Amino acid sequence: MYASVYEHPKTQPTHYIMQPISDAEKICILALMHTPGIGAVTIRQLISYCGSATQVFQSDYRKLIKVPGIGDKIVKAVLGKNTLEIAEKELVNCRKFGAELLFFTDNGYPSRLRPLYDAPIALYAKGNTDFNWPRTVGIVGTRKISEYGKSVTEQIIRDLVPYQPLVVSGLAYGVDITAHRHCLRNNLATLGVMASGLDVIYPAVHQRTAFEMQENGGIVTENALGTKPDFMRFPARNRIIAGLSDVTIVVESARTGGSLITVEFAQNYHRDVFAVPGAINDPQSEGCNFLIRDNKAAIFTSVADLADAMGWAPGIPDVTAAATAAADLPPMSFEGFTQDEGQVLSLLKQSGAMQIDELAWQSGIHLNRLATLLLNLEFQGMVRSMPGKKYGLI
């Protein structure tokens, strides 16, 4: 029902140079976000075409009208520069509130989100967490959680402790808040993705939990301060949960609901999904059972089985060591490979194992073509498919 709002645009990946962002550039990006009629895809096109958000506002009509997908109405809205003052005040307010602003061109922006076609232009965050945590698990489900659901959620969190993932959920009633609170009890990092501004905790009864989460995790949103949790913001929130998670676990879900929307996004992002089975006559487990029946989710039996499927060993993986080991491989000859194949092999050698979305973003190769290239390289014995939709050199 909501997927069409975030339909994949028929454009090639766009690339940006990751570098420190000045306050002037931050204000200009925020101003573009507040400009009527402009969405994330359009903002990326404008910045890519002009070189920076600052240069977008310094461009004239003749230059902006040439940007693909930009019409007369949008150009005039940008040239009006009416949102620059709003953006400047927003940046000041964020700093007063203690919120961190992460833009999609920032080094600290979540690497799992950056390659996605509908990734937020900016994230507002508060807390103490690394958005590029080595392992992430999304836990979602019904707001009307049963005793069975509470018991399973508690067990999942307890059993995840040896693997030390960042647990991502939505701070809502039911499964979400149960997961967050048990993470706090087990000293496991947890992140709450909100459908409102950081200063509008919803539901309000979860304010204390949201505050406690900021010691080992935090809260994050794509919405400006003061934004109310309107209905249509929840599907948008769900896509961020799916995008931040290597694997999503649905604990309990009715036949319809936000959890199933999260699953749709996770599948679109090529992420793994597990569902906890329930009684066949329990409406609160009907959604999970259908996901398993329709092969939209693997059946969740234990954290140990999930860890095995994801290729996780207990402890926190040393990502730096893995990348260093890949870089230390003997020199590779790309003779006999196409230019695109050589580029993929070079990236995998430089960075180690990579998720297919990140590989597509780094290489600039369309996802469908990249999947074919990787399959050919597997047949040639050059790369291997790994758990979590990752690929690495053999």
CSV table of N, CA and C in Angstrom, one decimal, residues 145-287:
chain,number,residue,atom,x,y,z
A,145,ILE,N,1.2,-6.6,22.0
A,145,ILE,CA,2.0,-7.8,22.2
A,145,ILE,C,1.4,-8.7,23.3
A,146,SER,N,1.5,-10.0,23.0
A,146,SER,CA,1.0,-11.0,23.9
A,146,SER,C,2.1,-11.5,24.9
A,147,GLU,N,1.8,-12.3,25.9
A,147,GLU,CA,2.8,-12.8,26.8
A,147,GLU,C,3.8,-13.6,26.1
A,148,TYR,N,3.3,-14.4,25.1
A,148,TYR,CA,4.2,-15.2,24.2
A,148,TYR,C,5.2,-14.2,23.5
A,149,GLY,N,4.7,-13.1,23.0
A,149,GLY,CA,5.6,-12.2,22.3
A,149,GLY,C,6.6,-11.6,23.2
A,150,LYS,N,6.2,-11.2,24.4
A,150,LYS,CA,7.1,-10.6,25.4
A,150,LYS,C,8.2,-11.6,25.7
A,151,SER,N,7.8,-12.9,26.0
A,151,SER,CA,8.8,-13.9,26.3
A,151,SER,C,9.8,-14.1,25.2
A,152,VAL,N,9.3,-14.2,23.9
A,152,VAL,CA,10.2,-14.4,22.8
A,152,VAL,C,11.1,-13.3,22.6
A,153,THR,N,10.6,-12.0,22.7
A,153,THR,CA,11.4,-10.8,22.6
A,153,THR,C,12.5,-10.8,23.6
A,154,GLU,N,12.2,-11.1,24.8
A,154,GLU,CA,13.1,-11.1,25.9
A,154,GLU,C,14.2,-12.1,25.7
A,155,GLN,N,13.8,-13.3,25.2
A,155,GLN,CA,14.8,-14.4,24.9
A,155,GLN,C,15.7,-14.0,23.8
A,156,ILE,N,15.1,-13.4,22.7
A,156,ILE,CA,16.0,-12.9,21.6
A,156,ILE,C,17.0,-12.0,22.0
A,157,ILE,N,16.6,-11.0,22.8
A,157,ILE,CA,17.6,-10.0,23.3
A,157,ILE,C,18.7,-10.6,24.1
A,158,ARG,N,18.3,-11.5,25.0
A,158,ARG,CA,19.2,-12.1,25.9
A,158,ARG,C,20.2,-13.0,25.1
A,159,ASP,N,19.7,-13.7,24.1
A,159,ASP,CA,20.6,-14.5,23.3
A,159,ASP,C,21.4,-13.8,22.3
A,160,LEU,N,21.1,-12.5,22.0
A,160,LEU,CA,21.9,-11.7,21.1
A,160,LEU,C,23.1,-11.1,21.8
A,161,VAL,N,23.1,-11.1,23.1
A,161,VAL,CA,24.2,-10.4,23.8
A,161,VAL,C,25.6,-10.9,23.4
A,162,PRO,N,25.8,-12.2,23.2
A,162,PRO,CA,27.2,-12.7,22.8
A,162,PRO,C,27.6,-12.1,21.5
A,163,TYR,N,26.7,-11.7,20.6
A,163,TYR,CA,27.0,-11.3,19.3
A,163,TYR,C,27.1,-9.8,19.2
A,164,GLN,N,26.7,-9.1,20.2
A,164,GLN,CA,26.9,-7.6,20.4
A,164,GLN,C,26.4,-6.8,19.1
A,165,PRO,N,25.2,-7.0,18.7
A,165,PRO,CA,24.7,-6.2,17.6
A,165,PRO,C,24.1,-4.9,18.1
A,166,LEU,N,23.8,-3.9,17.3
A,166,LEU,CA,23.0,-2.8,17.6
A,166,LEU,C,21.6,-3.2,17.2
A,167,VAL,N,20.7,-3.1,18.2
A,167,VAL,CA,19.3,-3.5,18.0
A,167,VAL,C,18.5,-2.2,17.6
A,168,VAL,N,17.8,-2.3,16.5
A,168,VAL,CA,17.0,-1.2,16.0
A,168,VAL,C,15.6,-1.5,16.0
A,169,SER,N,14.8,-0.5,16.5
A,169,SER,CA,13.3,-0.7,16.6
A,169,SER,C,12.7,0.7,16.5
A,170,GLY,N,11.4,0.8,16.7
A,170,GLY,CA,10.7,2.0,16.5
A,170,GLY,C,10.1,2.7,17.7
A,171,LEU,N,10.5,2.3,18.9
A,171,LEU,CA,10.1,3.0,20.1
A,171,LEU,C,8.5,3.0,20.3
A,172,ALA,N,7.8,2.2,19.6
A,172,ALA,CA,6.4,2.1,19.7
A,172,ALA,C,5.9,1.2,20.9
A,173,TYR,N,4.6,1.1,21.1
A,173,TYR,CA,4.1,0.2,22.1
A,173,TYR,C,4.4,-1.2,21.6
A,174,GLY,N,4.3,-2.2,22.5
A,174,GLY,CA,4.4,-3.6,22.2
A,174,GLY,C,5.8,-4.1,22.0
A,175,VAL,N,6.0,-4.8,20.8
A,175,VAL,CA,7.3,-5.4,20.6
A,175,VAL,C,8.5,-4.4,20.6
A,176,ASP,N,8.3,-3.2,20.0
A,176,ASP,CA,9.3,-2.2,20.0
A,176,ASP,C,9.9,-1.9,21.3
A,177,ILE,N,9.0,-1.4,22.2
A,177,ILE,CA,9.5,-0.9,23.5
A,177,ILE,C,10.0,-2.1,24.4
A,178,THR,N,9.4,-3.3,24.2
A,178,THR,CA,9.9,-4.5,24.9
A,178,THR,C,11.3,-4.7,24.5
A,179,ALA,N,11.6,-4.7,23.2
A,179,ALA,CA,13.0,-4.9,22.7
A,179,ALA,C,13.9,-3.9,23.3
A,180,HIS,N,13.6,-2.6,23.2
A,180,HIS,CA,14.4,-1.5,23.7
A,180,HIS,C,14.7,-1.7,25.2
A,181,ARG,N,13.7,-2.0,26.0
A,181,ARG,CA,13.9,-2.1,27.5
A,181,ARG,C,14.7,-3.3,27.8
A,182,HIS,N,14.6,-4.4,27.2
A,182,HIS,CA,15.4,-5.5,27.5
A,182,HIS,C,16.8,-5.3,27.0
A,183,CYS,N,17.0,-4.5,26.0
A,183,CYS,CA,18.4,-4.2,25.6
A,183,CYS,C,19.1,-3.4,26.7
A,184,LEU,N,18.3,-2.4,27.3
A,184,LEU,CA,18.9,-1.7,28.4
A,184,LEU,C,19.2,-2.6,29.6
A,185,ARG,N,18.4,-3.5,29.9
A,185,ARG,CA,18.7,-4.4,31.0
A,185,ARG,C,19.9,-5.3,30.7
A,186,ASN,N,20.1,-5.6,29.5
A,186,ASN,CA,21.2,-6.5,29.1
A,186,ASN,C,22.4,-5.8,28.6
A,187,ASN,N,22.4,-4.5,28.7
A,187,ASN,CA,23.6,-3.6,28.3
A,187,ASN,C,23.9,-3.8,26.8
A,188,LEU,N,22.9,-3.9,26.0
A,188,LEU,CA,23.0,-4.1,24.6
A,188,LEU,C,22.6,-2.8,23.9
A,189,ALA,N,23.4,-2.3,23.0
A,189,ALA,CA,23.2,-1.0,22.3
A,189,ALA,C,21.9,-1.1,21.5
A,190,THR,N,21.1,0.0,21.7
A,190,THR,CA,19.8,0.0,21.0
A,190,THR,C,19.4,1.4,20.4
A,191,LEU,N,18.8,1.4,19.3
A,191,LEU,CA,18.5,2.6,18.6
A,191,LEU,C,17.0,2.7,18.2
A,192,GLY,N,16.4,3.8,18.6
A,192,GLY,CA,15.0,4.0,18.3
A,192,GLY,C,14.8,4.9,17.2
A,193,VAL,N,14.1,4.5,16.1
A,193,VAL,CA,13.8,5.3,14.9
A,193,VAL,C,12.4,5.9,15.1
A,194,MET,N,12.3,7.2,15.0
A,194,MET,CA,11.1,7.9,15.3
A,194,MET,C,10.4,8.4,14.1
A,195,ALA,N,9.1,8.5,14.2
A,195,ALA,CA,8.2,9.1,13.1
A,195,ALA,C,7.9,10.6,13.4
A,196,SER,N,8.6,11.2,14.4
A,196,SER,CA,8.4,12.5,14.8
A,196,SER,C,9.7,13.2,14.9
A,197,GLY,N,9.7,14.5,15.4
A,197,GLY,CA,11.0,15.2,15.7
A,197,GLY,C,11.6,14.6,17.0
A,198,LEU,N,12.9,14.8,17.2
A,198,LEU,CA,13.5,14.3,18.4
A,198,LEU,C,12.9,14.8,19.7
A,199,ASP,N,12.3,16.0,19.6
A,199,ASP,CA,11.7,16.6,20.8
A,199,ASP,C,10.3,16.2,21.0
A,200,VAL,N,9.8,15.3,20.2
A,200,VAL,CA,8.4,14.9,20.3
A,200,VAL,C,8.4,13.4,20.5
A,201,ILE,N,8.6,12.9,21.7
A,201,ILE,CA,8.7,11.5,21.9
A,201,ILE,C,7.3,10.9,21.9
A,202,TYR,N,7.1,9.9,21.0
A,202,TYR,CA,5.7,9.3,20.8
A,202,TYR,C,5.9,7.8,20.9
A,203,PRO,N,5.1,7.1,21.8
A,203,PRO,CA,4.2,7.7,22.8
A,203,PRO,C,4.9,8.4,23.9
A,204,ALA,N,4.3,9.4,24.5
A,204,ALA,CA,5.0,10.2,25.6
A,204,ALA,C,5.4,9.3,26.8
A,205,VAL,N,4.7,8.2,27.0
A,205,VAL,CA,5.0,7.4,28.2
A,205,VAL,C,6.4,6.7,28.0
A,206,HIS,N,7.0,6.8,26.8
A,206,HIS,CA,8.3,6.1,26.5
A,206,HIS,C,9.4,7.1,26.7
A,207,GLN,N,9.1,8.3,27.2
A,207,GLN,CA,10.2,9.3,27.3
A,207,GLN,C,11.4,8.9,28.1
A,208,ARG,N,11.1,8.3,29.3
A,208,ARG,CA,12.2,7.8,30.1
A,208,ARG,C,13.1,6.8,29.4
A,209,THR,N,12.4,5.8,28.8
A,209,THR,CA,13.2,4.8,28.0
A,209,THR,C,14.0,5.5,27.0
A,210,ALA,N,13.5,6.4,26.2
A,210,ALA,CA,14.2,7.1,25.2
A,210,ALA,C,15.4,7.8,25.7
A,211,PHE,N,15.3,8.4,26.9
A,211,PHE,CA,16.4,9.1,27.5
A,211,PHE,C,17.5,8.1,28.0
A,212,GLU,N,17.1,7.0,28.5
A,212,GLU,CA,18.0,6.0,29.0
A,212,GLU,C,18.8,5.3,27.8
A,213,MET,N,18.1,5.2,26.7
A,213,MET,CA,18.7,4.6,25.5
A,213,MET,C,19.9,5.4,25.0
A,214,GLN,N,19.9,6.7,25.3
A,214,GLN,CA,21.0,7.6,24.8
A,214,GLN,C,22.3,7.3,25.4
A,215,GLU,N,22.4,6.6,26.5
A,215,GLU,CA,23.6,6.2,27.1
A,215,GLU,C,24.3,5.1,26.3
A,216,ASN,N,23.6,4.2,25.7
A,216,ASN,CA,24.2,3.1,24.9
A,216,ASN,C,23.3,2.9,23.7
A,217,GLY,N,23.3,3.8,22.8
A,217,GLY,CA,22.5,3.8,21.6
A,217,GLY,C,21.9,5.2,21.4
A,218,GLY,N,20.6,5.3,21.2
A,218,GLY,CA,20.1,6.6,21.0
A,218,GLY,C,18.8,6.6,20.3
A,219,ILE,N,18.4,7.8,19.8
A,219,ILE,CA,17.2,8.0,19.0
A,219,ILE,C,17.5,8.7,17.8
A,220,VAL,N,16.8,8.5,16.7
A,220,VAL,CA,17.1,9.1,15.4
A,220,VAL,C,15.9,9.3,14.6
A,221,THR,N,15.8,10.3,13.7
A,221,THR,CA,14.7,10.5,12.9
A,221,THR,C,15.2,11.3,11.7
A,222,GLU,N,14.3,11.3,10.6
A,222,GLU,CA,14.6,12.2,9.5
A,222,GLU,C,13.8,13.5,9.6
A,223,ASN,N,13.0,13.6,10.6
A,223,ASN,CA,12.1,14.8,10.8
A,223,ASN,C,12.7,15.9,11.6
A,224,ALA,N,12.4,17.1,11.2
A,224,ALA,CA,12.9,18.3,12.0
A,224,ALA,C,12.3,18.4,13.4
A,225,LEU,N,12.9,19.1,14.2
A,225,LEU,CA,12.4,19.3,15.6
A,225,LEU,C,11.0,19.9,15.5
A,226,GLY,N,10.1,19.4,16.4
A,226,GLY,CA,8.8,19.9,16.4
A,226,GLY,C,7.8,19.1,15.5
A,227,THR,N,8.3,18.2,14.7
A,227,THR,CA,7.4,17.5,13.8
A,227,THR,C,6.6,16.5,14.6
A,228,LYS,N,5.3,16.5,14.3
A,228,LYS,CA,4.3,15.6,15.0
A,228,LYS,C,4.3,14.3,14.3
A,229,PRO,N,4.0,13.2,15.0
A,229,PRO,CA,4.0,11.9,14.4
A,229,PRO,C,2.7,11.6,13.5
A,230,ASP,N,2.6,12.3,12.4
A,230,ASP,CA,1.4,12.1,11.5
A,230,ASP,C,1.5,10.6,11.0
A,231,PHE,N,0.3,10.1,10.6
A,231,PHE,CA,0.1,8.8,10.1
A,231,PHE,C,1.1,8.4,9.0
A,232,MET,N,1.2,9.2,8.0
A,232,MET,CA,2.0,8.8,6.9
A,232,MET,C,3.6,8.8,7.2
A,233,ARG,N,3.9,9.3,8.3
A,233,ARG,CA,5.4,9.3,8.7
A,233,ARG,C,5.8,8.0,9.2
A,234,PHE,N,4.9,7.1,9.6
A,234,PHE,CA,5.3,5.8,10.1
A,234,PHE,C,5.8,4.9,9.0
A,235,PRO,N,5.2,4.8,7.9
A,235,PRO,CA,5.8,3.9,6.8
A,235,PRO,C,7.2,4.4,6.4
A,236,ALA,N,7.4,5.8,6.4
A,236,ALA,CA,8.7,6.4,6.2
A,236,ALA,C,9.7,5.9,7.2
A,237,ARG,N,9.2,6.0,8.5
A,237,ARG,CA,10.1,5.5,9.6
A,237,ARG,C,10.5,4.1,9.5
A,238,ASN,N,9.5,3.2,9.0
A,238,ASN,CA,9.8,1.8,8.9
A,238,ASN,C,10.8,1.5,7.8
A,239,ARG,N,10.9,2.3,6.8
A,239,ARG,CA,12.0,2.1,5.8
A,239,ARG,C,13.4,2.3,6.4
A,240,ILE,N,13.5,3.3,7.3
A,240,ILE,CA,14.8,3.5,7.9
A,240,ILE,C,15.1,2.4,8.8
A,241,ILE,N,14.2,1.8,9.6
A,241,ILE,CA,14.5,0.6,10.4
A,241,ILE,C,15.0,-0.5,9.5
A,242,ALA,N,14.3,-0.7,8.4
A,242,ALA,CA,14.7,-1.8,7.5
A,242,ALA,C,16.1,-1.5,6.9
A,243,GLY,N,16.3,-0.3,6.5
A,243,GLY,CA,17.6,0.1,5.9
A,243,GLY,C,18.8,0.0,6.8
A,244,LEU,N,18.6,0.3,8.1
A,244,LEU,CA,19.6,0.3,9.1
A,244,LEU,C,20.0,-1.2,9.5
A,245,SER,N,19.1,-2.1,9.2
A,245,SER,CA,19.2,-3.5,9.8
A,245,SER,C,19.8,-4.5,8.8
A,246,ASP,N,20.8,-5.2,9.2
A,246,ASP,CA,21.3,-6.3,8.4
A,246,ASP,C,20.3,-7.4,8.3
A,247,VAL,N,19.5,-7.6,9.4
A,247,VAL,CA,18.5,-8.6,9.4
A,247,VAL,C,17.4,-8.1,10.3
A,248,THR,N,16.1,-8.3,9.8
A,248,THR,CA,14.9,-7.9,10.6
A,248,THR,C,14.2,-9.1,11.1
A,249,ILE,N,13.8,-9.1,12.4
A,249,ILE,CA,13.1,-10.1,13.0
A,249,ILE,C,11.7,-9.6,13.3
A,250,VAL,N,10.6,-10.3,12.8
A,250,VAL,CA,9.3,-9.9,13.1
A,250,VAL,C,8.8,-10.9,14.2
A,251,VAL,N,8.5,-10.4,15.4
A,251,VAL,CA,8.2,-11.2,16.5
A,251,VAL,C,6.7,-11.6,16.5
A,252,GLU,N,5.8,-10.7,16.4
A,252,GLU,CA,4.4,-10.9,16.3
A,252,GLU,C,3.8,-9.9,15.4
A,253,SER,N,2.9,-10.3,14.5
A,253,SER,CA,2.2,-9.4,13.6
A,253,SER,C,0.9,-9.9,13.2
A,254,ALA,N,-0.1,-9.1,13.1
A,254,ALA,CA,-1.4,-9.4,12.5
A,254,ALA,C,-1.2,-9.5,11.0
A,255,ARG,N,-2.2,-9.8,10.3
A,255,ARG,CA,-2.2,-10.0,8.8
A,255,ARG,C,-1.8,-8.7,8.1
A,256,THR,N,-2.1,-7.5,8.7
A,256,THR,CA,-1.7,-6.2,8.2
A,256,THR,C,-1.1,-5.4,9.3
A,257,GLY,N,-0.3,-4.4,8.9
A,257,GLY,CA,0.3,-3.6,9.9
A,257,GLY,C,1.7,-3.1,9.5
A,258,GLY,N,2.3,-2.2,10.4
A,258,GLY,CA,3.5,-1.6,10.1
A,258,GLY,C,4.7,-2.6,9.9
A,259,SER,N,4.6,-3.7,10.7
A,259,SER,CA,5.7,-4.7,10.6
A,259,SER,C,5.9,-5.2,9.2
A,260,LEU,N,4.7,-5.5,8.5
A,260,LEU,CA,4.8,-6.1,7.2
A,260,LEU,C,5.3,-5.0,6.2
A,261,ILE,N,5.0,-3.7,6.5
A,261,ILE,CA,5.6,-2.7,5.6
A,261,ILE,C,7.1,-2.7,5.7
A,262,THR,N,7.6,-2.8,7.0
A,262,THR,CA,9.0,-2.9,7.2
A,262,THR,C,9.6,-4.1,6.4
A,263,VAL,N,8.9,-5.2,6.4
A,263,VAL,CA,9.4,-6.4,5.7
A,263,VAL,C,9.5,-6.1,4.2
A,264,GLU,N,8.5,-5.4,3.6
A,264,GLU,CA,8.6,-5.1,2.2
A,264,GLU,C,9.8,-4.2,1.9
A,265,PHE,N,10.1,-3.2,2.7
A,265,PHE,CA,11.3,-2.4,2.5
A,265,PHE,C,12.5,-3.2,2.7
A,266,ALA,N,12.6,-4.1,3.7
A,266,ALA,CA,13.8,-4.9,3.9
A,266,ALA,C,14.1,-5.8,2.6
A,267,GLN,N,13.0,-6.4,2.1
A,267,GLN,CA,13.2,-7.2,0.9
A,267,GLN,C,13.6,-6.3,-0.3
A,268,ASN,N,13.1,-5.1,-0.5
A,268,ASN,CA,13.5,-4.2,-1.5
A,268,ASN,C,15.0,-3.9,-1.4
A,269,TYR,N,15.5,-3.8,-0.1
A,269,TYR,CA,16.9,-3.5,0.1
A,269,TYR,C,17.8,-4.7,0.2
A,270,HIS,N,17.3,-5.8,-0.2
A,270,HIS,CA,18.1,-7.1,-0.2
A,270,HIS,C,18.6,-7.4,1.2
A,271,ARG,N,17.8,-7.3,2.2
A,271,ARG,CA,18.1,-7.6,3.6
A,271,ARG,C,17.4,-8.9,4.0
A,272,ASP,N,18.0,-9.6,5.0
A,272,ASP,CA,17.4,-10.8,5.5
A,272,ASP,C,16.2,-10.5,6.4
A,273,VAL,N,15.2,-11.4,6.4
A,273,VAL,CA,14.1,-11.2,7.2
A,273,VAL,C,13.8,-12.6,7.9
A,274,PHE,N,13.5,-12.6,9.2
A,274,PHE,CA,13.1,-13.8,9.9
A,274,PHE,C,11.8,-13.4,10.6
A,275,ALA,N,10.9,-14.4,10.7
A,275,ALA,CA,9.6,-14.3,11.4
A,275,ALA,C,9.4,-15.4,12.5
A,276,VAL,N,9.0,-15.0,13.6
A,276,VAL,CA,8.7,-15.9,14.7
A,276,VAL,C,7.4,-16.6,14.5
A,277,PRO,N,7.3,-17.9,14.3
A,277,PRO,CA,6.0,-18.6,14.1
A,277,PRO,C,5.1,-18.5,15.3
A,278,GLY,N,3.8,-18.6,15.1
A,278,GLY,CA,2.9,-18.6,16.2
A,278,GLY,C,1.8,-19.6,16.0
A,279,ALA,N,0.9,-19.7,16.9
A,279,ALA,CA,-0.3,-20.6,16.8
A,279,ALA,C,-1.1,-20.2,15.6
A,280,ILE,N,-1.6,-21.3,14.9
A,280,ILE,CA,-2.3,-21.1,13.6
A,280,ILE,C,-3.6,-20.3,13.8
A,281,ASN,N,-4.2,-20.4,15.0
A,281,ASN,CA,-5.4,-19.7,15.3
A,281,ASN,C,-5.3,-18.4,16.1
A,282,ASP,N,-4.1,-17.9,16.1
A,282,ASP,CA,-3.8,-16.7,16.8
A,282,ASP,C,-3.7,-15.5,15.8
A,283,PRO,N,-4.6,-14.6,15.8
A,283,PRO,CA,-4.6,-13.5,14.9
A,283,PRO,C,-3.3,-12.6,15.0
A,284,GLN,N,-2.7,-12.6,16.2
A,284,GLN,CA,-1.5,-11.8,16.4
A,284,GLN,C,-0.3,-12.4,15.8
A,285,SER,N,-0.4,-13.7,15.4
A,285,SER,CA,0.8,-14.4,14.7
A,285,SER,C,0.4,-14.6,13.2
A,286,GLU,N,-0.7,-14.2,12.8
A,286,GLU,CA,-1.2,-14.5,11.4
A,286,GLU,C,-0.2,-13.9,10.4
A,287,GLY,N,0.3,-12.7,10.7
A,287,GLY,CA,1.2,-12.1,9.7
A,287,GLY,C,2.5,-12.8,9.6
